[in-house]
């Protein structure tokens, strides 16, 4: 039987990075966690990103190993032992455990707590907007409150009349078909505000307004009728999310949870904005909206990066650089119609499907089992310090460390671990970078 274990608490050597200047490129989960870690370790940090990363369009939960039936960390350990090129194997299990711990700490600190199942380290079982079940390890507390591991039934699933992004009958119908008793309820949004094509983030901001949410709450109250829990689309407030959820739980007399819906993701926006404000309070520099154009290199080291802003390239200098620019989906790796793949800032070698051109990039079916070669075989090869490697397996630059979706060795679309990889490799990249300076 798999060993039961809770994610440990890890200590950060608060002086490890003292005096060092770290530039983090990218504001996805990987870049944000790297910046938080480097700040907590005492470094002076500048975060530069073209825009926010994928967390603002993804559900907001953290997949570490979705397929694990029992202890998630034990499953990852077994998998890593068999796949030495996988980023989990390279970063090591300690980095994953510490990264999850750091994420929980910072999320708590910024008032956007994430939760996992108490005690046993197993995956959550969370309903999706189609009424299917997903199994991430952690999720924002409001989403994690929908965990169906020990089902308290029946569920009441609430949606909004005429809103295109969430259908309570679909959710409840598909949950019921899996033996989870759920009934749908559709209520109206206050008429003078809101429309069918509101985005989830628009609606989340409207729930920050107490008159708006009271109008919704009043319609749900008489319909609770013995429901053990009430689920809403994940739009319960933006700036006042915790307050909205508390108010709904008090008003409905039972736990309230959120179900992620279509992008953009209020949960991801809350986390991103909360970390951005935290970094600024710690006197880190945060430049969102500025692309890093290229890295300047001398004698095997990066001396600085050039950043496109105000119509020209501005140089920024540091001792250490964390490259967390995402993969093909966020600009970290570029491609063209001839089938070339390249990393645009440093020109690091990119592994990809072996054939010339694009012929083998995709299988015939969009949802092909095993995914597509272009997603599973593309990325930067790194060593255990997260340094990008050349064709001979040697680090290209001494002081540049890569993390996240950008890396080779896994399929971020099908493996159910992309968020865990983003966090673990960011943690390892910063640890290695600071240790190299010490
Ligand atoms: C809709 C959706 C659903 C998902 N669901 C899941 C899921 O259920 N489970 C799972 O494991 N994974 C899921 N993922 C994938 C997962 O979210 C990502 O793999 C992970 O968040 C990637 O994080 P990252 O920090 O490595 O990169 P990204 O989030 O891609 O961030 C890259 C950052 O780099 C910046 N950048 C790029 N180029 C430059 C440049 N030249 N200069 C400056 N900045 C630059 C970008 O602006 C961005 O801030 C999902 C993704 C999406 C889009």
Short mmCIF file of C-alpha atoms and ligand atoms in Angstrom, two decimals:
data_model
loop_
_atom_site.label_atom_id
_atom_site.label_comp_id
_atom_site.label_asym_id
_atom_site.label_seq_id
_atom_site.Cartn_x
_atom_site.Cartn_y
_atom_site.Cartn_z
CA UNK A 1 0.00 0.00 0.00
CA UNK A 2 1.27 3.50 -0.83
CA UNK A 3 2.80 5.40 2.04
CA UNK A 4 0.45 8.08 3.45
CA UNK A 5 2.00 11.45 3.81
CA UNK A 6 1.11 15.08 4.09
CA UNK A 7 3.10 17.70 2.25
CA UNK A 8 5.85 18.75 4.68
CA UNK A 9 6.73 22.25 5.70
CA UNK A 10 10.05 23.36 4.27
CA UNK A 11 12.24 26.10 5.57
CA UNK A 12 13.71 28.66 3.30
CA UNK A 13 17.18 29.93 4.12
CA UNK A 14 16.19 33.58 4.37
CA UNK A 15 19.70 34.81 3.78
CA UNK A 16 20.61 32.46 0.98
CA UNK A 17 19.88 34.99 -1.73
CA UNK A 18 20.93 38.11 0.16
CA UNK A 19 22.56 40.67 -2.05
CA UNK A 20 21.82 38.87 -5.28
CA UNK A 21 19.81 40.30 -8.13
CA UNK A 22 17.44 37.87 -9.78
CA UNK A 23 15.46 38.53 -12.93
CA UNK A 24 12.49 36.21 -13.39
CA UNK A 25 11.10 36.15 -16.93
CA UNK A 26 7.45 35.08 -17.05
CA UNK A 27 4.40 35.51 -14.82
CA UNK A 28 2.85 32.07 -15.00
CA UNK A 29 2.69 29.76 -11.99
CA UNK A 30 6.36 29.01 -12.49
CA UNK A 31 7.58 32.61 -12.69
CA UNK A 32 5.36 33.76 -9.83
CA UNK A 33 6.51 31.00 -7.49
CA UNK A 34 10.14 31.59 -8.49
CA UNK A 35 9.79 35.29 -7.69
CA UNK A 36 8.14 34.59 -4.33
CA UNK A 37 10.82 32.08 -3.38
CA UNK A 38 13.68 34.36 -4.41
CA UNK A 39 12.19 37.28 -2.45
CA UNK A 40 11.70 35.10 0.63
CA UNK A 41 15.30 33.96 0.29
CA UNK A 42 16.45 37.59 0.48
CA UNK A 43 17.19 38.33 -3.18
CA UNK A 44 16.36 41.56 -5.00
CA UNK A 45 13.88 40.43 -7.62
CA UNK A 46 12.59 41.87 -10.87
CA UNK A 47 9.75 39.99 -12.58
CA UNK A 48 9.29 40.77 -16.26
CA UNK A 49 6.51 39.29 -18.38
CA UNK A 50 4.66 40.00 -21.58
CA UNK A 51 1.41 39.22 -19.77
CA UNK A 52 -0.02 36.88 -17.15
CA UNK A 53 0.50 33.16 -17.68
CA UNK A 54 -1.95 30.34 -18.23
CA UNK A 55 -3.32 30.48 -14.68
CA UNK A 56 -5.68 33.25 -15.72
CA UNK A 57 -7.43 31.00 -18.22
CA UNK A 58 -7.10 27.59 -16.56
CA UNK A 59 -9.47 26.30 -13.84
CA UNK A 60 -7.22 27.44 -10.99
CA UNK A 61 -6.54 24.05 -9.47
CA UNK A 62 -3.10 22.44 -9.19
CA UNK A 63 -2.63 19.12 -10.98
CA UNK A 64 0.36 17.27 -9.58
CA UNK A 65 -0.45 13.77 -10.83
CA UNK A 66 -4.12 13.55 -11.77
CA UNK A 67 -4.08 9.81 -12.36
CA UNK A 68 -2.86 8.91 -8.84
CA UNK A 69 -5.47 6.83 -7.04
CA UNK A 70 -3.92 7.13 -3.62
CA UNK A 71 -0.85 8.93 -2.25
CA UNK A 72 0.06 11.49 -4.92
CA UNK A 73 3.65 12.13 -3.86
CA UNK A 74 4.35 8.39 -3.65
CA UNK A 75 2.97 7.97 -7.18
CA UNK A 76 5.16 10.80 -8.47
CA UNK A 77 8.19 9.26 -6.77
CA UNK A 78 7.55 5.92 -8.50
CA UNK A 79 6.97 7.58 -11.86
CA UNK A 80 10.10 9.74 -11.57
CA UNK A 81 12.22 6.70 -10.77
CA UNK A 82 11.13 5.13 -14.05
CA UNK A 83 11.40 8.33 -16.15
CA UNK A 84 14.74 10.03 -15.41
CA UNK A 85 14.20 12.67 -18.12
CA UNK A 86 10.88 13.82 -16.64
CA UNK A 87 11.10 17.27 -14.98
CA UNK A 88 9.91 15.72 -11.69
CA UNK A 89 12.90 13.35 -11.76
CA UNK A 90 15.31 16.18 -12.59
CA UNK A 91 13.96 18.62 -10.01
CA UNK A 92 13.59 15.95 -7.33
CA UNK A 93 10.73 15.19 -5.00
CA UNK A 94 11.90 17.58 -2.29
CA UNK A 95 11.50 20.47 -4.72
CA UNK A 96 7.92 19.40 -5.47
CA UNK A 97 7.00 19.02 -1.81
CA UNK A 98 8.60 22.36 -0.88
CA UNK A 99 7.02 24.13 -3.84
CA UNK A 100 3.53 22.94 -2.88
CA UNK A 101 4.21 24.06 0.64
CA UNK A 102 5.41 27.47 -0.52
CA UNK A 103 2.36 27.88 -2.75
CA UNK A 104 0.07 27.14 0.19
CA UNK A 105 1.96 29.62 2.37
CA UNK A 106 1.88 32.48 -0.11
CA UNK A 107 -1.75 31.82 -1.03
CA UNK A 108 -2.67 32.01 2.66
CA UNK A 109 -0.59 35.15 3.11
CA UNK A 110 -2.34 36.99 0.28
CA UNK A 111 -5.79 35.92 1.50
CA UNK A 112 -6.49 33.47 -1.37
CA UNK A 113 -5.93 30.15 0.39
CA UNK A 114 -5.59 26.91 -1.51
CA UNK A 115 -6.67 23.63 0.05
CA UNK A 116 -6.01 19.95 -0.33
CA UNK A 117 -7.62 16.95 1.31
CA UNK A 118 -6.83 16.80 5.00
CA UNK A 119 -4.35 14.17 6.15
CA UNK A 120 -4.05 11.60 3.37
CA UNK A 121 -2.30 13.37 0.44
CA UNK A 122 -4.80 11.98 -2.09
CA UNK A 123 -6.21 13.90 -5.01
CA UNK A 124 -9.43 15.87 -4.71
CA UNK A 125 -12.45 14.83 -6.82
CA UNK A 126 -13.86 18.07 -8.19
CA UNK A 127 -16.85 18.63 -10.47
CA UNK A 128 -16.25 20.39 -13.78
CA UNK A 129 -18.73 22.62 -15.63
CA UNK A 130 -19.71 19.54 -17.69
CA UNK A 131 -20.44 17.52 -14.57
CA UNK A 132 -17.36 15.35 -15.08
CA UNK A 133 -14.82 14.81 -12.28
CA UNK A 134 -11.24 16.11 -12.24
CA UNK A 135 -8.60 15.03 -9.76
CA UNK A 136 -6.04 17.75 -8.92
CA UNK A 137 -4.14 17.70 -5.61
CA UNK A 138 -4.88 21.29 -4.56
CA UNK A 139 -7.37 23.98 -5.46
CA UNK A 140 -8.44 27.42 -4.29
CA UNK A 141 -10.41 26.81 -1.08
CA UNK A 142 -13.78 27.69 -2.63
CA UNK A 143 -13.24 25.17 -5.45
CA UNK A 144 -11.74 22.53 -3.13
CA UNK A 145 -14.93 22.75 -1.01
CA UNK A 146 -16.63 20.93 -3.89
CA UNK A 147 -14.55 17.79 -3.22
CA UNK A 148 -16.77 14.78 -3.87
CA UNK A 149 -14.55 12.17 -2.22
CA UNK A 150 -16.91 11.73 0.65
CA UNK A 151 -20.08 12.83 -1.00
CA UNK A 152 -22.46 14.81 1.11
CA UNK A 153 -25.64 14.78 -0.94
CA UNK A 154 -27.75 16.07 -2.38
CA UNK A 155 -26.00 18.93 -4.11
CA UNK A 156 -27.76 22.01 -5.38
CA UNK A 157 -26.10 23.44 -8.51
CA UNK A 158 -26.97 27.08 -9.20
CA UNK A 159 -26.66 28.91 -12.52
CA UNK A 160 -27.83 32.22 -13.94
CA UNK A 161 -30.68 32.61 -16.44
CA UNK A 162 -29.41 33.48 -19.90
CA UNK A 163 -25.71 33.36 -19.03
CA UNK A 164 -23.82 31.44 -21.69
CA UNK A 165 -20.91 30.10 -19.64
CA UNK A 166 -22.56 27.72 -17.15
CA UNK A 167 -25.48 25.28 -17.37
CA UNK A 168 -26.60 23.88 -14.00
CA UNK A 169 -28.82 21.19 -15.57
CA UNK A 170 -25.82 19.86 -17.50
CA UNK A 171 -23.67 19.73 -14.37
CA UNK A 172 -26.39 18.21 -12.17
CA UNK A 173 -27.52 15.75 -14.86
CA UNK A 174 -24.04 14.38 -15.47
CA UNK A 175 -23.21 14.19 -11.76
CA UNK A 176 -26.48 12.32 -11.11
CA UNK A 177 -25.63 9.91 -13.94
CA UNK A 178 -22.47 9.06 -11.95
CA UNK A 179 -24.49 8.39 -8.80
CA UNK A 180 -23.96 11.79 -7.17
CA UNK A 181 -27.38 13.24 -6.32
CA UNK A 182 -27.57 16.80 -7.62
CA UNK A 183 -30.37 19.09 -8.70
CA UNK A 184 -30.12 22.24 -10.80
CA UNK A 185 -31.46 25.69 -10.02
CA UNK A 186 -31.49 28.69 -12.33
CA UNK A 187 -31.85 32.16 -10.82
CA UNK A 188 -31.89 35.60 -12.40
CA UNK A 189 -29.14 38.16 -12.28
CA UNK A 190 -30.28 41.65 -11.31
CA UNK A 191 -31.76 42.96 -14.56
CA UNK A 192 -30.07 46.31 -14.76
CA UNK A 193 -26.58 44.79 -14.53
CA UNK A 194 -25.10 41.90 -16.46
CA UNK A 195 -25.74 40.31 -19.82
CA UNK A 196 -25.57 36.92 -21.54
CA UNK A 197 -22.04 37.52 -22.78
CA UNK A 198 -20.50 38.66 -19.51
CA UNK A 199 -17.16 37.01 -18.96
CA UNK A 200 -16.61 35.14 -15.69
CA UNK A 201 -14.29 37.91 -14.49
CA UNK A 202 -16.99 40.55 -15.21
CA UNK A 203 -19.51 38.59 -13.20
CA UNK A 204 -17.02 37.96 -10.39
CA UNK A 205 -16.53 41.73 -10.06
CA UNK A 206 -20.30 42.24 -9.88
CA UNK A 207 -20.49 39.78 -6.98
CA UNK A 208 -18.16 42.11 -5.07
CA UNK A 209 -21.16 44.42 -4.87
CA UNK A 210 -23.32 43.54 -1.85
CA UNK A 211 -26.65 44.61 -3.41
CA UNK A 212 -25.95 42.48 -6.49
CA UNK A 213 -25.11 39.36 -4.51
CA UNK A 214 -27.99 39.83 -2.05
CA UNK A 215 -30.38 39.78 -5.01
CA UNK A 216 -28.96 36.40 -6.06
CA UNK A 217 -28.82 35.03 -2.52
CA UNK A 218 -32.49 35.85 -1.87
CA UNK A 219 -33.55 33.70 -4.81
CA UNK A 220 -31.44 30.71 -3.75
CA UNK A 221 -32.38 30.73 -0.04
CA UNK A 222 -35.90 29.26 -0.40
CA UNK A 223 -34.64 26.58 -2.80
CA UNK A 224 -31.93 25.03 -0.60
CA UNK A 225 -34.47 22.49 0.74
CA UNK A 226 -32.12 20.08 2.45
CA UNK A 227 -29.18 20.39 0.04
CA UNK A 228 -25.96 19.39 1.80
CA UNK A 229 -23.86 21.78 -0.32
CA UNK A 230 -24.56 24.45 -2.90
CA UNK A 231 -22.33 24.85 -5.98
CA UNK A 232 -22.04 28.03 -8.06
CA UNK A 233 -19.97 28.82 -11.14
CA UNK A 234 -16.57 30.13 -9.99
CA UNK A 235 -17.55 33.79 -10.09
CA UNK A 236 -18.22 34.43 -6.39
CA UNK A 237 -16.36 37.71 -6.11
CA UNK A 238 -13.03 39.03 -7.30
CA UNK A 239 -11.60 41.39 -4.66
CA UNK A 240 -14.08 40.21 -2.01
CA UNK A 241 -14.20 36.51 -2.79
CA UNK A 242 -13.70 35.25 0.78
CA UNK A 243 -16.36 37.63 2.07
CA UNK A 244 -18.84 36.61 -0.64
CA UNK A 245 -18.38 32.91 0.12
CA UNK A 246 -18.73 33.46 3.87
CA UNK A 247 -21.89 35.49 3.31
CA UNK A 248 -23.41 32.85 1.03
CA UNK A 249 -22.62 30.04 3.49
CA UNK A 250 -24.19 31.99 6.34
CA UNK A 251 -27.20 32.91 4.22
CA UNK A 252 -27.77 29.41 2.86
CA UNK A 253 -26.91 27.52 6.05
CA UNK A 254 -24.59 25.02 4.33
CA UNK A 255 -21.18 24.86 2.62
CA UNK A 256 -20.86 26.70 -0.67
CA UNK A 257 -18.40 25.75 -3.40
CA UNK A 258 -17.34 26.97 -6.83
CA UNK A 259 -17.13 25.08 -10.11
CA UNK A 260 -14.60 26.45 -12.64
CA UNK A 261 -16.18 27.62 -15.87
CA UNK A 262 -14.88 29.05 -19.13
CA UNK A 263 -11.89 31.44 -19.25
CA UNK A 264 -10.89 33.93 -17.97
CA UNK A 265 -10.51 32.39 -14.56
CA UNK A 266 -11.35 34.58 -11.55
CA UNK A 267 -9.43 32.12 -9.34
CA UNK A 268 -6.29 32.59 -11.45
CA UNK A 269 -6.75 36.35 -11.56
CA UNK A 270 -7.13 36.53 -7.76
CA UNK A 271 -3.92 34.54 -7.25
CA UNK A 272 -1.96 36.53 -9.84
CA UNK A 273 -3.04 39.92 -8.55
CA UNK A 274 -2.53 38.89 -4.93
CA UNK A 275 1.04 37.72 -5.62
CA UNK A 276 1.75 40.83 -7.69
CA UNK A 277 0.67 43.07 -4.79
CA UNK A 278 2.69 40.95 -2.36
CA UNK A 279 5.82 41.23 -4.51
CA UNK A 280 5.41 44.99 -4.73
CA UNK A 281 5.03 45.21 -0.94
CA UNK A 282 8.34 43.31 -0.64
CA UNK A 283 9.92 45.93 -2.92
CA UNK A 284 10.33 43.55 -5.83
CA UNK A 285 9.96 45.14 -9.27
CA UNK A 286 7.10 43.81 -11.38
CA UNK A 287 6.81 44.63 -15.07
CA UNK A 288 3.76 43.00 -16.66
CA UNK A 289 3.26 43.98 -20.28
CA UNK A 290 6.92 44.11 -21.25
CA UNK A 291 8.51 41.46 -23.48
CA UNK A 292 12.09 40.36 -22.97
CA UNK A 293 13.56 40.61 -26.45
CA UNK A 294 16.97 39.00 -25.98
CA UNK A 295 19.61 38.03 -23.46
CA UNK A 296 23.10 39.51 -23.57
CA UNK A 297 25.81 36.92 -23.13
CA UNK A 298 29.53 37.18 -22.31
CA UNK A 299 31.89 34.31 -21.49
CA UNK A 300 29.18 31.74 -20.89
CA UNK A 301 27.12 34.01 -18.63
CA UNK A 302 24.11 36.18 -19.16
CA UNK A 303 24.91 39.75 -18.18
CA UNK A 304 21.47 41.23 -18.76
CA UNK A 305 18.30 41.18 -20.81
CA UNK A 306 16.85 43.71 -23.19
CA UNK A 307 13.23 44.53 -22.59
CA UNK A 308 10.88 46.06 -25.12
CA UNK A 309 9.11 49.04 -23.56
CA UNK A 310 8.47 52.67 -24.50
CA UNK A 311 9.36 51.95 -28.13
CA UNK A 312 12.89 50.71 -27.62
CA UNK A 313 15.00 48.00 -25.96
CA UNK A 314 15.89 48.73 -22.33
CA UNK A 315 18.68 46.78 -20.63
CA UNK A 316 18.23 45.21 -17.19
CA UNK A 317 21.10 43.53 -15.37
CA UNK A 318 21.22 40.77 -12.76
CA UNK A 319 23.39 37.96 -11.41
CA UNK A 320 20.86 35.25 -12.10
CA UNK A 321 18.03 34.72 -14.57
CA UNK A 322 15.05 32.39 -14.23
CA UNK A 323 13.46 31.67 -17.60
CA UNK A 324 9.79 30.71 -17.11
CA UNK A 325 8.30 31.78 -20.41
CA UNK A 326 5.88 28.88 -20.97
CA UNK A 327 6.05 26.56 -23.93
CA UNK A 328 4.54 26.85 -27.38
CA UNK A 329 1.35 28.28 -25.89
CA UNK A 330 2.76 31.41 -24.32
CA UNK A 331 5.70 32.54 -26.42
CA UNK A 332 8.49 30.66 -24.64
CA UNK A 333 8.99 28.53 -27.72
CA UNK A 334 8.25 29.79 -31.21
CA UNK A 335 7.50 27.78 -34.35
CA UNK A 336 6.93 28.45 -38.03
CA UNK A 337 5.30 26.84 -41.06
CA UNK A 338 8.56 25.12 -42.01
CA UNK A 339 8.52 23.22 -38.73
CA UNK A 340 11.32 25.16 -37.04
CA UNK A 341 11.18 25.45 -33.26
CA UNK A 342 13.22 28.01 -31.35
CA UNK A 343 13.61 29.66 -27.98
CA UNK A 344 13.56 33.39 -28.76
CA UNK A 345 15.43 35.05 -25.87
CA UNK A 346 18.68 33.08 -25.55
CA UNK A 347 18.44 30.80 -28.58
CA UNK A 348 18.61 27.70 -26.36
CA UNK A 349 18.37 24.43 -28.32
CA UNK A 350 14.77 23.14 -28.45
CA UNK A 351 13.97 19.42 -28.61
CA UNK A 352 11.04 18.55 -30.82
CA UNK A 353 9.53 15.74 -32.85
CA UNK A 354 12.31 14.03 -34.81
CA UNK A 355 10.96 14.38 -38.34
CA UNK A 356 11.64 17.31 -40.70
CA UNK A 357 8.76 19.75 -41.10
CA UNK A 358 5.41 19.49 -39.35
CA UNK A 359 4.14 16.22 -40.83
CA UNK A 360 4.34 14.29 -37.54
CA UNK A 361 3.42 17.04 -35.15
CA UNK A 362 -0.25 16.04 -34.88
CA UNK A 363 -2.24 12.84 -34.93
CA UNK A 364 -5.41 12.66 -37.01
CA UNK A 365 -7.83 13.27 -34.14
CA UNK A 366 -7.86 16.38 -31.94
CA UNK A 367 -8.38 14.35 -28.75
CA UNK A 368 -6.05 11.54 -29.79
CA UNK A 369 -5.07 9.16 -27.02
CA UNK A 370 -1.55 9.93 -25.82
CA UNK A 371 -1.72 13.48 -27.20
CA UNK A 372 0.27 14.98 -30.07
CA UNK A 373 4.02 14.71 -30.63
CA UNK A 374 4.45 18.48 -30.80
CA UNK A 375 3.20 18.80 -27.22
CA UNK A 376 4.89 15.76 -25.73
CA UNK A 377 8.30 16.08 -27.34
CA UNK A 378 8.95 19.81 -27.43
CA UNK A 379 10.90 21.81 -24.88
CA UNK A 380 14.27 22.72 -23.43
CA UNK A 381 16.40 19.89 -22.09
CA UNK A 382 17.82 20.81 -18.69
CA UNK A 383 20.05 19.19 -16.07
CA UNK A 384 19.17 18.63 -12.42
CA UNK A 385 20.07 22.28 -11.69
CA UNK A 386 17.49 23.36 -14.33
CA UNK A 387 20.20 24.77 -16.61
CA UNK A 388 19.36 24.49 -20.32
CA UNK A 389 21.69 22.09 -22.12
CA UNK A 390 23.40 22.11 -25.48
CA UNK A 391 23.50 19.17 -27.89
CA UNK A 392 26.35 17.57 -25.91
CA UNK A 393 24.47 17.76 -22.61
CA UNK A 394 26.52 20.65 -21.17
CA UNK A 395 24.91 23.78 -19.64
CA UNK A 396 24.75 26.58 -22.20
CA UNK A 397 24.91 29.44 -19.70
CA UNK A 398 26.09 29.28 -16.12
CA UNK A 399 23.54 31.64 -14.60
CA UNK A 400 20.30 30.99 -16.53
CA UNK A 401 17.86 28.45 -15.12
CA UNK A 402 14.64 27.31 -16.82
CA UNK A 403 11.33 26.15 -15.37
CA UNK A 404 7.77 25.19 -16.17
CA UNK A 405 5.89 24.46 -19.36
CA UNK A 406 9.02 25.39 -21.32
CA UNK A 407 10.79 22.16 -20.39
CA UNK A 408 11.07 18.94 -22.40
CA UNK A 409 10.41 15.49 -20.97
CA UNK A 410 6.67 15.61 -20.37
CA UNK A 411 3.41 16.38 -22.11
CA UNK A 412 1.80 19.40 -20.42
CA UNK A 413 -1.50 18.75 -22.17
CA UNK A 414 -2.07 15.09 -21.38
CA UNK A 415 0.07 14.11 -18.39
CA UNK A 416 -2.08 15.79 -15.72
CA UNK A 417 0.96 17.25 -13.95
CA UNK A 418 1.80 20.51 -15.73
CA UNK A 419 1.06 22.69 -12.73
CA UNK A 420 3.05 20.49 -10.36
CA UNK A 421 5.93 20.59 -12.85
CA UNK A 422 5.69 24.39 -13.11
CA UNK A 423 5.96 24.73 -9.33
CA UNK A 424 8.57 22.03 -8.64
CA UNK A 425 10.95 23.17 -11.38
CA UNK A 426 10.59 26.83 -10.36
CA UNK A 427 11.50 25.90 -6.81
CA UNK A 428 14.48 23.87 -7.99
CA UNK A 429 15.64 26.57 -10.41
CA UNK A 430 15.73 29.19 -7.65
CA UNK A 431 17.39 26.81 -5.16
CA UNK A 432 20.07 25.94 -7.69
CA UNK A 433 20.57 29.57 -8.75
CA UNK A 434 21.02 30.81 -5.19
CA UNK A 435 23.21 27.86 -4.21
CA UNK A 436 25.45 28.58 -7.21
CA UNK A 437 26.03 32.10 -5.87
CA UNK A 438 26.57 31.11 -2.25
C1 LIG B 1 -7.28 26.36 -20.33
C2 LIG B 1 -6.15 25.65 -19.65
C3 LIG B 1 -6.42 24.61 -18.75
C4 LIG B 1 -5.37 23.94 -18.13
N1 LIG B 1 -5.68 22.95 -17.24
C5 LIG B 1 -4.66 22.27 -16.66
C6 LIG B 1 -4.94 21.22 -15.73
O1 LIG B 1 -6.10 20.93 -15.42
N2 LIG B 1 -3.87 20.57 -15.18
C7 LIG B 1 -2.57 20.88 -15.51
O2 LIG B 1 -1.64 20.29 -14.96
N3 LIG B 1 -2.29 21.88 -16.35
C8 LIG B 1 -3.29 22.56 -16.94
N4 LIG B 1 -3.00 23.57 -17.82
C9 LIG B 1 -1.57 23.86 -18.11
C10 LIG B 1 -0.90 24.65 -16.99
O3 LIG B 1 -1.76 25.68 -16.56
C11 LIG B 1 0.41 25.26 -17.51
O4 LIG B 1 1.22 24.23 -18.03
C12 LIG B 1 1.22 25.94 -16.43
O5 LIG B 1 0.44 26.84 -15.72
C13 LIG B 1 2.36 26.66 -17.14
O6 LIG B 1 2.99 27.57 -16.28
P1 LIG B 1 4.32 28.31 -16.72
O7 LIG B 1 4.57 29.29 -15.63
O8 LIG B 1 5.38 27.34 -17.04
O9 LIG B 1 4.01 29.04 -18.11
P2 LIG B 1 2.89 30.07 -18.55
O10 LIG B 1 1.73 30.07 -17.65
O11 LIG B 1 2.65 29.78 -19.99
O12 LIG B 1 3.61 31.49 -18.39
C14 LIG B 1 4.58 31.95 -19.28
C15 LIG B 1 4.87 33.40 -18.96
O13 LIG B 1 5.98 33.83 -19.75
C16 LIG B 1 5.67 35.10 -20.32
N5 LIG B 1 6.51 35.27 -21.50
C17 LIG B 1 6.61 34.49 -22.61
N6 LIG B 1 7.54 35.00 -23.45
C18 LIG B 1 8.03 36.12 -22.86
C19 LIG B 1 9.01 37.09 -23.22
N7 LIG B 1 9.70 37.03 -24.36
N8 LIG B 1 9.25 38.11 -22.37
C20 LIG B 1 8.60 38.22 -21.19
N9 LIG B 1 7.65 37.32 -20.80
C21 LIG B 1 7.39 36.30 -21.62
C22 LIG B 1 4.19 35.04 -20.58
O14 LIG B 1 3.64 36.33 -20.76
C23 LIG B 1 3.74 34.37 -19.28
O15 LIG B 1 3.64 35.31 -18.25
C24 LIG B 1 -4.03 24.27 -18.43
C25 LIG B 1 -3.75 25.33 -19.32
C26 LIG B 1 -4.78 26.01 -19.93
C27 LIG B 1 -4.45 27.14 -20.88
#
